[in-house]
Coordinates of C-alpha atoms and ligand atoms in Angstrom, one line a residue:
X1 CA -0.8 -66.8 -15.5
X2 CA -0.3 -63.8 -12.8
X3 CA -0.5 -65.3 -9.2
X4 CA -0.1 -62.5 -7.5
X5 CA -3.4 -60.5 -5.4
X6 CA -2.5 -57.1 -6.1
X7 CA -5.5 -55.0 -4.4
X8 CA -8.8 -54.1 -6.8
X9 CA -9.7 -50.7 -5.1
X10 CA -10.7 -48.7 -7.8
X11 CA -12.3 -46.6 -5.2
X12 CA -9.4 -46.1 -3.1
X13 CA -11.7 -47.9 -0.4
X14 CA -8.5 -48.6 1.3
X15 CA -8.4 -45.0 2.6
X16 CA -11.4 -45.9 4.9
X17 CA -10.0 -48.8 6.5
X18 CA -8.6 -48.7 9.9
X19 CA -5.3 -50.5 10.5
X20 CA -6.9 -53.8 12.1
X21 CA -9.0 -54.1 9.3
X22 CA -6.1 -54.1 6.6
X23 CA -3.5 -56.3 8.6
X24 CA -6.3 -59.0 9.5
X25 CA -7.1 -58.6 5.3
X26 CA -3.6 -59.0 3.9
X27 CA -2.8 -61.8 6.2
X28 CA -5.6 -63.6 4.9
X29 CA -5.2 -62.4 1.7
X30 CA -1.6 -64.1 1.8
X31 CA -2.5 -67.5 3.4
X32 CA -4.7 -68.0 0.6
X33 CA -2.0 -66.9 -2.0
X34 CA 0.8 -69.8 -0.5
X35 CA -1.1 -72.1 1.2
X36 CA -4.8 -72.5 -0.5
X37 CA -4.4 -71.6 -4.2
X38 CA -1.3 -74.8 -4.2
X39 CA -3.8 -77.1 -3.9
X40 CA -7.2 -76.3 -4.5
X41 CA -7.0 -76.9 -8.3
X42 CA -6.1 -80.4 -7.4
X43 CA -8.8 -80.5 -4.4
X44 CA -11.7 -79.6 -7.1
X45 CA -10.7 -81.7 -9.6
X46 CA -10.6 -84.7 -6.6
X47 CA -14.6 -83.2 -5.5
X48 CA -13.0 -83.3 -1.8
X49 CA -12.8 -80.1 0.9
X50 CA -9.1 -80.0 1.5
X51 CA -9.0 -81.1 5.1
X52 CA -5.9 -80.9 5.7
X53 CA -5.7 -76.9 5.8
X54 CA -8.3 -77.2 8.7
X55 CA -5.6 -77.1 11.6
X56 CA -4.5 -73.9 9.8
X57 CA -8.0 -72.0 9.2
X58 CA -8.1 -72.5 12.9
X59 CA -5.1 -71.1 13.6
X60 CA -6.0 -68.2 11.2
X61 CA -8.3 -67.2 13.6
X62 CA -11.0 -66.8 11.0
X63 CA -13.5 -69.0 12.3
X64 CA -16.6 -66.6 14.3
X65 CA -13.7 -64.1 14.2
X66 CA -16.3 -61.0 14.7
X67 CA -17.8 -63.3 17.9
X68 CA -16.5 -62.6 21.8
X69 CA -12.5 -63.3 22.7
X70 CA -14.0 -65.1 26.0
X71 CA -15.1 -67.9 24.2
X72 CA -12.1 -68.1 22.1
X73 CA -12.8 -65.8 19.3
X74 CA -11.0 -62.9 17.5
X75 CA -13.3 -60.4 18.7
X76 CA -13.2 -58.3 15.1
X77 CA -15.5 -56.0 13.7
X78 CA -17.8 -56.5 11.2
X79 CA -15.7 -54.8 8.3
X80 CA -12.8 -57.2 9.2
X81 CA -14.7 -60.4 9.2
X82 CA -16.6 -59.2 5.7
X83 CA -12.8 -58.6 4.4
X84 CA -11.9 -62.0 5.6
X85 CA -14.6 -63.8 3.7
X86 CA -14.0 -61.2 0.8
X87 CA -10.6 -63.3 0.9
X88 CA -11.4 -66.4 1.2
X89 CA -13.8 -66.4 -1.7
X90 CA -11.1 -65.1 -3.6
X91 CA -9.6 -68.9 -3.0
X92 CA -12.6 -70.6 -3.6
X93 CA -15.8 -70.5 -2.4
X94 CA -15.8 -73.5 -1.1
X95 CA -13.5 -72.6 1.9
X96 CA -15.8 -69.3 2.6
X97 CA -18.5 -71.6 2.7
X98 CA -16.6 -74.0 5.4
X99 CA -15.9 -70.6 7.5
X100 CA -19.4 -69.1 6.8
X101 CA -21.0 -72.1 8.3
X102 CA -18.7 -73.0 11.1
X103 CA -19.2 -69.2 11.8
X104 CA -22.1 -67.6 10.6
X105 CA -24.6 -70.3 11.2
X106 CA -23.1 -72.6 14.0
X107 CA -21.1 -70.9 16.5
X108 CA -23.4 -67.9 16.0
X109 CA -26.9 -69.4 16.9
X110 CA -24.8 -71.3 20.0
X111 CA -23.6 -67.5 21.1
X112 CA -27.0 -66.0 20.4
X113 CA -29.1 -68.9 21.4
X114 CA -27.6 -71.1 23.7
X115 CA -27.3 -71.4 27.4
X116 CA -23.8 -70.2 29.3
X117 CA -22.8 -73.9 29.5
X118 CA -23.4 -75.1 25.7
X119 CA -21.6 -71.5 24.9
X120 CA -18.4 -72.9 26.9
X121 CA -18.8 -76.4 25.6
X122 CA -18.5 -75.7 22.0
X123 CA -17.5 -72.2 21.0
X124 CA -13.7 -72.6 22.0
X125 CA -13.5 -75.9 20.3
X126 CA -15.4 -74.4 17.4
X127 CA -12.9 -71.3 16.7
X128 CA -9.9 -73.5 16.9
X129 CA -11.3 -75.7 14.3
X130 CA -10.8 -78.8 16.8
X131 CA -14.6 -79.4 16.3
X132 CA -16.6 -79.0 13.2
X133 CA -20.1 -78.0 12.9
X134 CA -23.0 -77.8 10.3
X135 CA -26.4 -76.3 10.3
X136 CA -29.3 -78.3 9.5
X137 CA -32.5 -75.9 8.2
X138 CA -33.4 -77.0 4.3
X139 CA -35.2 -80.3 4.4
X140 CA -35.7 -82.6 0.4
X141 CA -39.2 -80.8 0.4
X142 CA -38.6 -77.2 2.2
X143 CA -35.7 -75.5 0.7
X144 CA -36.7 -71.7 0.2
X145 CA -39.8 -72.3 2.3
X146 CA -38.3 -73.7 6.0
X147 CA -41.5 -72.7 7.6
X148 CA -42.6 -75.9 6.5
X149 CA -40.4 -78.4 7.6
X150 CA -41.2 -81.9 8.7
X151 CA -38.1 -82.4 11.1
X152 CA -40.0 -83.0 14.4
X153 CA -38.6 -82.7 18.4
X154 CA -40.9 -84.6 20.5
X155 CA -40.1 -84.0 24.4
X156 CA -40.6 -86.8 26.6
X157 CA -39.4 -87.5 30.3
X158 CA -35.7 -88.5 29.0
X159 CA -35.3 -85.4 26.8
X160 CA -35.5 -85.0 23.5
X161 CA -36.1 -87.3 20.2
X162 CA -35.6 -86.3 16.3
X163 CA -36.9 -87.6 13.7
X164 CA -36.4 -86.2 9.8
X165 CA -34.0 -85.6 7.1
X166 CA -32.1 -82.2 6.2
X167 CA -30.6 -82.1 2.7
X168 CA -27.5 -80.1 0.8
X169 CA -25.8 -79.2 4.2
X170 CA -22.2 -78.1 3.9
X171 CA -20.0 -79.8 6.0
X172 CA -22.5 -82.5 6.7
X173 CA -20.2 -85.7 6.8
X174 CA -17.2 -84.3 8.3
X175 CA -19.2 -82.6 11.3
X176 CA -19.0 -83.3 14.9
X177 CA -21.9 -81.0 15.7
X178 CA -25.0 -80.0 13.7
X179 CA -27.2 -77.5 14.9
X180 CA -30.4 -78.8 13.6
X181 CA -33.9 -77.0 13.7
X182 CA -36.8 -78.7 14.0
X183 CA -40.5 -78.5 14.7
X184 CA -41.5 -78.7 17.9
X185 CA -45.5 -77.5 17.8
X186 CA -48.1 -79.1 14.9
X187 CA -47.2 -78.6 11.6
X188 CA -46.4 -75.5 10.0
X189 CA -46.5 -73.5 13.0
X190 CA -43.5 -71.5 12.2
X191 CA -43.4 -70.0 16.2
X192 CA -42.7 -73.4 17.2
X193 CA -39.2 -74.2 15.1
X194 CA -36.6 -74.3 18.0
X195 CA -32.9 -75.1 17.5
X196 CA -31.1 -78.6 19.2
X197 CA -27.2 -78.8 19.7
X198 CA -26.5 -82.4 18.7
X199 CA -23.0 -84.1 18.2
X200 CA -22.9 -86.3 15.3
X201 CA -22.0 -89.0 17.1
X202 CA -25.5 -89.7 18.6
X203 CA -27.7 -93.1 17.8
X204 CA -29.8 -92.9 15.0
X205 CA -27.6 -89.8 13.2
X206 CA -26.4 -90.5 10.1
X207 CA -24.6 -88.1 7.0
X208 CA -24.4 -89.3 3.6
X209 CA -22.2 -87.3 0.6
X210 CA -24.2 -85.5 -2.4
X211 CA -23.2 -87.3 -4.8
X212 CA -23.2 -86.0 -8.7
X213 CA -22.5 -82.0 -8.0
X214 CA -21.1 -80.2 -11.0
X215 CA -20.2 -76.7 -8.8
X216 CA -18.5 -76.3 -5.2
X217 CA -16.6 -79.3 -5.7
X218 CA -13.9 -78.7 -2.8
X219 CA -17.1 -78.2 -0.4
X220 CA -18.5 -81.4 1.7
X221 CA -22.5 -81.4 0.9
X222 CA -24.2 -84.0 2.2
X223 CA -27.9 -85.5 3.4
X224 CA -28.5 -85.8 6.9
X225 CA -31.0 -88.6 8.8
X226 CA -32.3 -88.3 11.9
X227 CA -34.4 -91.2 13.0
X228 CA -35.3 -91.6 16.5
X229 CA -32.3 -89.6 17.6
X230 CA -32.6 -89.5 21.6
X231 CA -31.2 -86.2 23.3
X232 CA -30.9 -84.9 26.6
X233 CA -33.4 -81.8 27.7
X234 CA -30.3 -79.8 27.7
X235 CA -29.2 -80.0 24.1
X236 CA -32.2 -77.3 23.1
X237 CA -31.3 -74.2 22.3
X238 CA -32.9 -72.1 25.1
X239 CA -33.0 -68.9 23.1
X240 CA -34.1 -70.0 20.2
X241 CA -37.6 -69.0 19.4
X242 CA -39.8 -69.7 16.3
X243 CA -38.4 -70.1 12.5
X244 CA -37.1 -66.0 13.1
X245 CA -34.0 -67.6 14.8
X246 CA -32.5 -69.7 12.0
X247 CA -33.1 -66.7 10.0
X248 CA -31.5 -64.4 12.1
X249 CA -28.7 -66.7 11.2
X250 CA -28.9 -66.5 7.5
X251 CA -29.0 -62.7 8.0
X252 CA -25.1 -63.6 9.4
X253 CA -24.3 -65.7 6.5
X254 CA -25.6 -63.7 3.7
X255 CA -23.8 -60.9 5.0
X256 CA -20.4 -62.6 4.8
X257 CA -21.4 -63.8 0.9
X258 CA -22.0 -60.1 0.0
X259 CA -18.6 -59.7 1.0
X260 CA -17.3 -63.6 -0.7
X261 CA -18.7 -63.3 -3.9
X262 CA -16.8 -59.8 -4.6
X263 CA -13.6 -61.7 -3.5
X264 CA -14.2 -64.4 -6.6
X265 CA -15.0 -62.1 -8.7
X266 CA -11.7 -59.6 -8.0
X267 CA -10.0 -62.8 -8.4
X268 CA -11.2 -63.6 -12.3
X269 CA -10.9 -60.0 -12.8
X270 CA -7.0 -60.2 -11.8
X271 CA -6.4 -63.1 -13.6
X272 CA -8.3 -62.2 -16.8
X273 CA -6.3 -58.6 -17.2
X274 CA -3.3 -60.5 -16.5
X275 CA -4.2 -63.0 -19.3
X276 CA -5.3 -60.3 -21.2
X277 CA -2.2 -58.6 -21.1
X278 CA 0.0 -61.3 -22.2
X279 CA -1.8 -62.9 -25.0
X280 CA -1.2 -61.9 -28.3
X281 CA -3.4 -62.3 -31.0
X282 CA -4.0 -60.9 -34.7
X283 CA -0.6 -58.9 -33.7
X284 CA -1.3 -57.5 -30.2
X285 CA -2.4 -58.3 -27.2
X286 CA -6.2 -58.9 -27.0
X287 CA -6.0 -56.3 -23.3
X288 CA -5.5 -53.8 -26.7
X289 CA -9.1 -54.6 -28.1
X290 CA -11.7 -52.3 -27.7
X291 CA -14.1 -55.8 -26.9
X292 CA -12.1 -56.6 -24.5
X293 CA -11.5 -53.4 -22.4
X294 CA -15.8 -53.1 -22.4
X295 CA -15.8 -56.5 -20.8
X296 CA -13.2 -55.6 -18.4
X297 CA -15.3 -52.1 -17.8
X298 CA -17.5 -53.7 -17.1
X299 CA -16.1 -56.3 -14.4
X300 CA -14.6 -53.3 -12.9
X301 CA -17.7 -51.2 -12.8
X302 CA -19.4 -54.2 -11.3
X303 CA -16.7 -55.0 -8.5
X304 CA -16.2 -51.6 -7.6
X305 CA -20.5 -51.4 -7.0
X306 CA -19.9 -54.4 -5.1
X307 CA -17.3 -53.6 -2.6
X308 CA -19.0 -50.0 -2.0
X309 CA -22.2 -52.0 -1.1
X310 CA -20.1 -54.4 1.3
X311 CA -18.5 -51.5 2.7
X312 CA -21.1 -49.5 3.6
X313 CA -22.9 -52.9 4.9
X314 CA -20.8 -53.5 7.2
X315 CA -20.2 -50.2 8.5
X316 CA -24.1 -50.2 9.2
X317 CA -23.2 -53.4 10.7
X318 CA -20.8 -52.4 13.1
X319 CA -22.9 -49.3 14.6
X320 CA -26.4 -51.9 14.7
X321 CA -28.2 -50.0 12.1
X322 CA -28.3 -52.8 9.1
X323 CA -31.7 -54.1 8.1
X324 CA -32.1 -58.0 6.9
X325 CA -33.1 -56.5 3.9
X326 CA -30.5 -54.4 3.4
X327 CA -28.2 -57.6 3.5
X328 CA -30.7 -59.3 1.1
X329 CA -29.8 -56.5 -1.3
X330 CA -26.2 -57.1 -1.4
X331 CA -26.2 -60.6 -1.4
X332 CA -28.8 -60.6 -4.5
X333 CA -26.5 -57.9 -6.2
X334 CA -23.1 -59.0 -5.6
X335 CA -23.6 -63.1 -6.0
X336 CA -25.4 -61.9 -9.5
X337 CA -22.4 -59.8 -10.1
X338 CA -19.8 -62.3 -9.3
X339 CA -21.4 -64.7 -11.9
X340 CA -21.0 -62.6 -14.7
X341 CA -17.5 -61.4 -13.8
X342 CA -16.9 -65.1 -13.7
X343 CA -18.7 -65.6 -17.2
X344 CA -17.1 -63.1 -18.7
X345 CA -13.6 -63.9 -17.5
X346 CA -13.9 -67.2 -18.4
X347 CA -14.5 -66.2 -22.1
X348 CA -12.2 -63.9 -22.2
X349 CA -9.1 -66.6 -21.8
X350 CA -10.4 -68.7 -24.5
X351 CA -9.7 -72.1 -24.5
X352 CA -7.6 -71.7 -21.6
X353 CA -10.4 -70.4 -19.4
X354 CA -12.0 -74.2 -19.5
X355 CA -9.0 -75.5 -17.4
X356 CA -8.4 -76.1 -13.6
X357 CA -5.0 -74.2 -14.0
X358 CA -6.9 -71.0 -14.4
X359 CA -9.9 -70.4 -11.6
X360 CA -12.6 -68.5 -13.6
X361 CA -14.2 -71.6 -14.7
X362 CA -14.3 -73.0 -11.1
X363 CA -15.5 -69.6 -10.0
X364 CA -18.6 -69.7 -12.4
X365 CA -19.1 -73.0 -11.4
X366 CA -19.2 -72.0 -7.7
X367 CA -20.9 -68.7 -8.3
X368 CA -24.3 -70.7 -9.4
X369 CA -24.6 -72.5 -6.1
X370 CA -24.2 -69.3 -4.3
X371 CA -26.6 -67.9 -6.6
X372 CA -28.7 -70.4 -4.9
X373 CA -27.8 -70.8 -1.2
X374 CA -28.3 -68.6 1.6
X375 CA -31.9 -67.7 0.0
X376 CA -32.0 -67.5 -4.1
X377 CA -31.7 -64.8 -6.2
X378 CA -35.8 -65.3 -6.2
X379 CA -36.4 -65.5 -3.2
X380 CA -33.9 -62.0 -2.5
X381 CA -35.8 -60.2 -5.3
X382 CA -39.3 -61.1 -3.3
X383 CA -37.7 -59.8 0.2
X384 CA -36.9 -56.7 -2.0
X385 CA -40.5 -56.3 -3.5
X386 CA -41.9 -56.9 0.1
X387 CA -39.7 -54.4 1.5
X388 CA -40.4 -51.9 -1.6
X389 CA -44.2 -52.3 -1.9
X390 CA -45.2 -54.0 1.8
X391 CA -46.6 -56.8 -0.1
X392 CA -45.9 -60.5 0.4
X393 CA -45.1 -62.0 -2.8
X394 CA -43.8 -65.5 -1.9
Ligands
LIG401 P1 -41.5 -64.4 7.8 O1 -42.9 -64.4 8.4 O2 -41.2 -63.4 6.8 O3 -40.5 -64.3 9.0 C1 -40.6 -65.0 10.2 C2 -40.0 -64.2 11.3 O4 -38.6 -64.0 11.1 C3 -38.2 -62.6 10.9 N1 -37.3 -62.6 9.8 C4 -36.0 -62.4 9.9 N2 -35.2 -62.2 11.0 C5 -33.9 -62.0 10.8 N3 -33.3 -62.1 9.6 C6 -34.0 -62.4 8.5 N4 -33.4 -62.5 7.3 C7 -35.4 -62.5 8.6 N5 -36.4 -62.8 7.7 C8 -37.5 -62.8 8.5 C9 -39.6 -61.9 10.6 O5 -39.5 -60.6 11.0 C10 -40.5 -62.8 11.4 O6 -40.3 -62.3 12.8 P2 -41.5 -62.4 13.8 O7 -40.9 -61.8 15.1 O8 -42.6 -61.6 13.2 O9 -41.9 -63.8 14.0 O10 -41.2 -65.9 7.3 P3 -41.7 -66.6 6.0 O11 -42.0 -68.0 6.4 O12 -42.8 -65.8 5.3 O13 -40.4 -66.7 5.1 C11 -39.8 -65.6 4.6 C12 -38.6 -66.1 3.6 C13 -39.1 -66.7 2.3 C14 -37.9 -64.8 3.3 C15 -37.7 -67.0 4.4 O14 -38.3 -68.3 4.5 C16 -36.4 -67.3 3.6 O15 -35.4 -66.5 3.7 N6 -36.3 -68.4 2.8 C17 -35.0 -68.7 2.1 C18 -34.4 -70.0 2.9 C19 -32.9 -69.9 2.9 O16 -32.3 -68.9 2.7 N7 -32.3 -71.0 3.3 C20 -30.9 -71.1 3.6 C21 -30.5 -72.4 4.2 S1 -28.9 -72.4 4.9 C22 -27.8 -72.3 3.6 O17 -28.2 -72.2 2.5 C23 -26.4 -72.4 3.9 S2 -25.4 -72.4 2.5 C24 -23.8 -72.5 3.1 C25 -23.2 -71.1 3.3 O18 -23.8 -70.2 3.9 O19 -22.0 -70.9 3.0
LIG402 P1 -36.6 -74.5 -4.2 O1 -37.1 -73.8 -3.0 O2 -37.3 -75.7 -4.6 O3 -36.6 -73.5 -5.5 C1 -36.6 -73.9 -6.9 C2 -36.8 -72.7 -7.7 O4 -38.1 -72.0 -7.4 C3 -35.7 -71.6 -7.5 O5 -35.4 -71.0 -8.8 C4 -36.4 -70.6 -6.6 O6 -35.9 -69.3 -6.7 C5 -37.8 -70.7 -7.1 N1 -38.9 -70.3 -6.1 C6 -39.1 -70.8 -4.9 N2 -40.1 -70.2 -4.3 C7 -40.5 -69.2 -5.1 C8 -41.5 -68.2 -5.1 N3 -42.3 -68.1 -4.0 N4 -41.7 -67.4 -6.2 C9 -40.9 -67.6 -7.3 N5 -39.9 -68.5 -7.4 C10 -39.7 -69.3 -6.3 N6 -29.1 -75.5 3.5 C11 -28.9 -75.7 4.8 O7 -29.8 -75.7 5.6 N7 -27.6 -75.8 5.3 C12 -26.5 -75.8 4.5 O8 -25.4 -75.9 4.9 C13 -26.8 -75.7 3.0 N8 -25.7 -75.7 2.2 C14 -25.9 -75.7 0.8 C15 -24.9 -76.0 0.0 C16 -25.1 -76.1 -1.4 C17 -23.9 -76.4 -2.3 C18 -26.4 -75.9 -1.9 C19 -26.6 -75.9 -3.4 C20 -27.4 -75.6 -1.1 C21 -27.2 -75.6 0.3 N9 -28.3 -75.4 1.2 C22 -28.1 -75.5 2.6 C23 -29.7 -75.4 0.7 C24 -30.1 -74.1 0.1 O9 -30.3 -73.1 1.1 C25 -31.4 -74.3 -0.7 O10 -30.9 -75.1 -1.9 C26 -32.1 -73.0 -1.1 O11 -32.6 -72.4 0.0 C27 -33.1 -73.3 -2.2 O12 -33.9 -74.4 -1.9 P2 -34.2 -75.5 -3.0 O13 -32.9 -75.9 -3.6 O14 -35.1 -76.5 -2.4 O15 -35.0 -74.8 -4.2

């Protein structure tokens, strides 16, 4: 099986790179070659998130790396944080889904949202990995529709209290802070959803594992309680303001899986030519097929779309041009893409293509909950039709 993460860059998208951006890439891109790819086989096949690489990712520096250097952050751009999450997928994307949340949709809303004081409090802590976070939106009965949620924040003299129940959220049970939106106003006014800081720690929180999952099996997903969970005034989000905020923070998250789900898919593309190459059948090796080159066409064709559409994402990024919808379109493209690089991969190694020592088959298996998170496929293909024909479809 070839190990090695030579560089997919049919493109020669290299070329437009500036030094930062391909230093911060390779030393990623090498962490994950000797320090995840070692044990992540075994952490799937054990269904846990390998916490033990945590004090490293925080060294890494990977963790809100495009967010301020004053509150303890690598202060990159937008290109180098996409090519960070482009590598970590190409581990697994269960560990861009750890750095997507603790980034994307923790220490992000905190930075945008929060008050000077609950920046300092958890932002360092947060980019060092010394605290872990989680972000509470999709409730058992509101998962593409949050407008709706039930989760309630009732002020009283003392502060705050919570009652409800968020469900699937990654890094659930090993969190020491969940940002957790709730609804503040009478039901189903989506202007009253306001975002609370609060540590896991307090009465009447409680995380409980998914159980039974089938795909991101080195990922914590778990259920979340609240019930009657007492808060200080102070642990609101000032900022925050109406369901537009949590979705301000998906915009941050689906960005960095238009650039993740390219990264697993250039890793089953390297591993199936490398398979390709050295497996011999009916006298040569099946790379020598003419079926097998259009399948790997085609993953090429596909990968190459996808890292022009990343590219040119986060170049919008960086200079404050990009649209929502412009991110919906890459995440719907490039998850949709992954998954059939993944697929084909997968059959392309035969038998072998069914075992943990090869990673297309946890790749597909990943692929169809990212497929599904961060907005679905659906749900992108509606933003799409709104955007194309300014009509609401959902
Ligand atoms: P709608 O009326 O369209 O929007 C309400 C307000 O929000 C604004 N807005 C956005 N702002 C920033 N980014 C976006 N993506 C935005 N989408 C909408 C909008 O302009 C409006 O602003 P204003 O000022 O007029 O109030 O809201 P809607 O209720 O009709 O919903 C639209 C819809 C269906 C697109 C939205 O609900 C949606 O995106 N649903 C999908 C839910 C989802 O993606 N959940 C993800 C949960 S987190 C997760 O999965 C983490 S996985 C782990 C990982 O990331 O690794
Ligand atoms: P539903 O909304 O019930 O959708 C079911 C089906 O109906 C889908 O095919 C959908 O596309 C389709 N559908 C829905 N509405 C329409 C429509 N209007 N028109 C046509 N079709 C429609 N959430 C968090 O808040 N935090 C997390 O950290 C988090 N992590 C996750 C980790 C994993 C592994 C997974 C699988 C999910 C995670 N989620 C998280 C939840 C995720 O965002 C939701 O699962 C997702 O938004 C879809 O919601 P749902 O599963 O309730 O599906």
């Amino acid at each position: 099986m070839a190990k090695s993460f030579e560089g997919i860059d049919f493109y020669n998208l290299d070329a437009l790179l500036g030094e930062e951006e391909r230093m911060v890439r390779d030393a990623i891109r090498r962490w994950v070659e000797e320090s995840l790819l070692p044990v992540i086989g075994d952490a799937y096949i054990e269904h846990r998130f390998p916490v033990e690489l945590i004090p490293e990712i925080g060294e890494l520096g990977v963790l809100g790396a495009n967010l301020p250097e004053e509150y303890g952050c690598a202060g990159l751009n937008n290109v180098a944080y996409g090519l960070i999450m482009q590598e970590l997928e190409r581990g697994d994307s269960g560990i861009r889904s750890f750095a997507s949340v603790q980034g994307a949709l923790v220490m992000y809303p905190i930075h945008a949202f929060g008050s000077e004081e609950q920046r300092r409090a958890w932002l360092p802590a947060l980019a060092s990995a010394e605290k872990i976070g989680c972000f509470g939106l999709t409730e058992p009965d509101y998962g593409s529709n949050p407008a709706g949620m039930i989760t309630r924040a009732r002020e009283t003299s003392d502060g705050w209290i919570l009652n409800g129940a968020k469900m699937w959220i990654t890094n659930g049970s090993m969190a020491d802070v969940a940002v957790i939106w709730a609804q503040t106003g009478e039901p189903g006014d989506a202007r009253a959803i306001r975002g609370f800081v609060v540590p896991t720690d307090a009465p009447g929180f409680s995380a409980r594992d998914q159980k039974g999952k089938l795909s991101l099996l080195a990922s914590d997903t778990s259920e979340l309680v609240l019930k009657d969970v007492q808060l200080p005034h102070d642990a609101i989000l000032p900022g925050s303001n109406g369901l537009r905020s949590p979705l301000m923070c998906l915009t941050q998250a689906r960005y960095g899986i238009a650039w993740g789900a390219v990264g697993a898919a250039m890793a089953c593309y390297h591993e199936a030519t490398g398979y390709a190459t050295e497996r011999v059948m009916f006298d040569g090796p099946i790379a020598g097929k003419q079926i097998q080159q259009a399948r790997i066409a085609d993953m090429l064709t596909g990968i190459t779309q996808g890292q022009l559409l990343s590219y040119r994402l986060g170049r919008m990024k960086d200079e404050g041009t990009m649209t929502p919808q412009q991110v919906s379109l890459a995440k719907r493209a490039n998850v949709d893409m992954a998954c059939n690089v993944a697929r084909e991969a997968r059959r392309l190694l035969g038998a072998n293509g069914i075992l943990v020592e090869y990673s297309a088959m946890r790749h597909m298996a990943n692929l169809e909950s990212i497929y599904t998170y961060e907005g679905t496929h659906d749900i992108h293909s509606l933003i799409l039709g709104q955007a194309a024909t300014g009509i609401a479809a959902f």
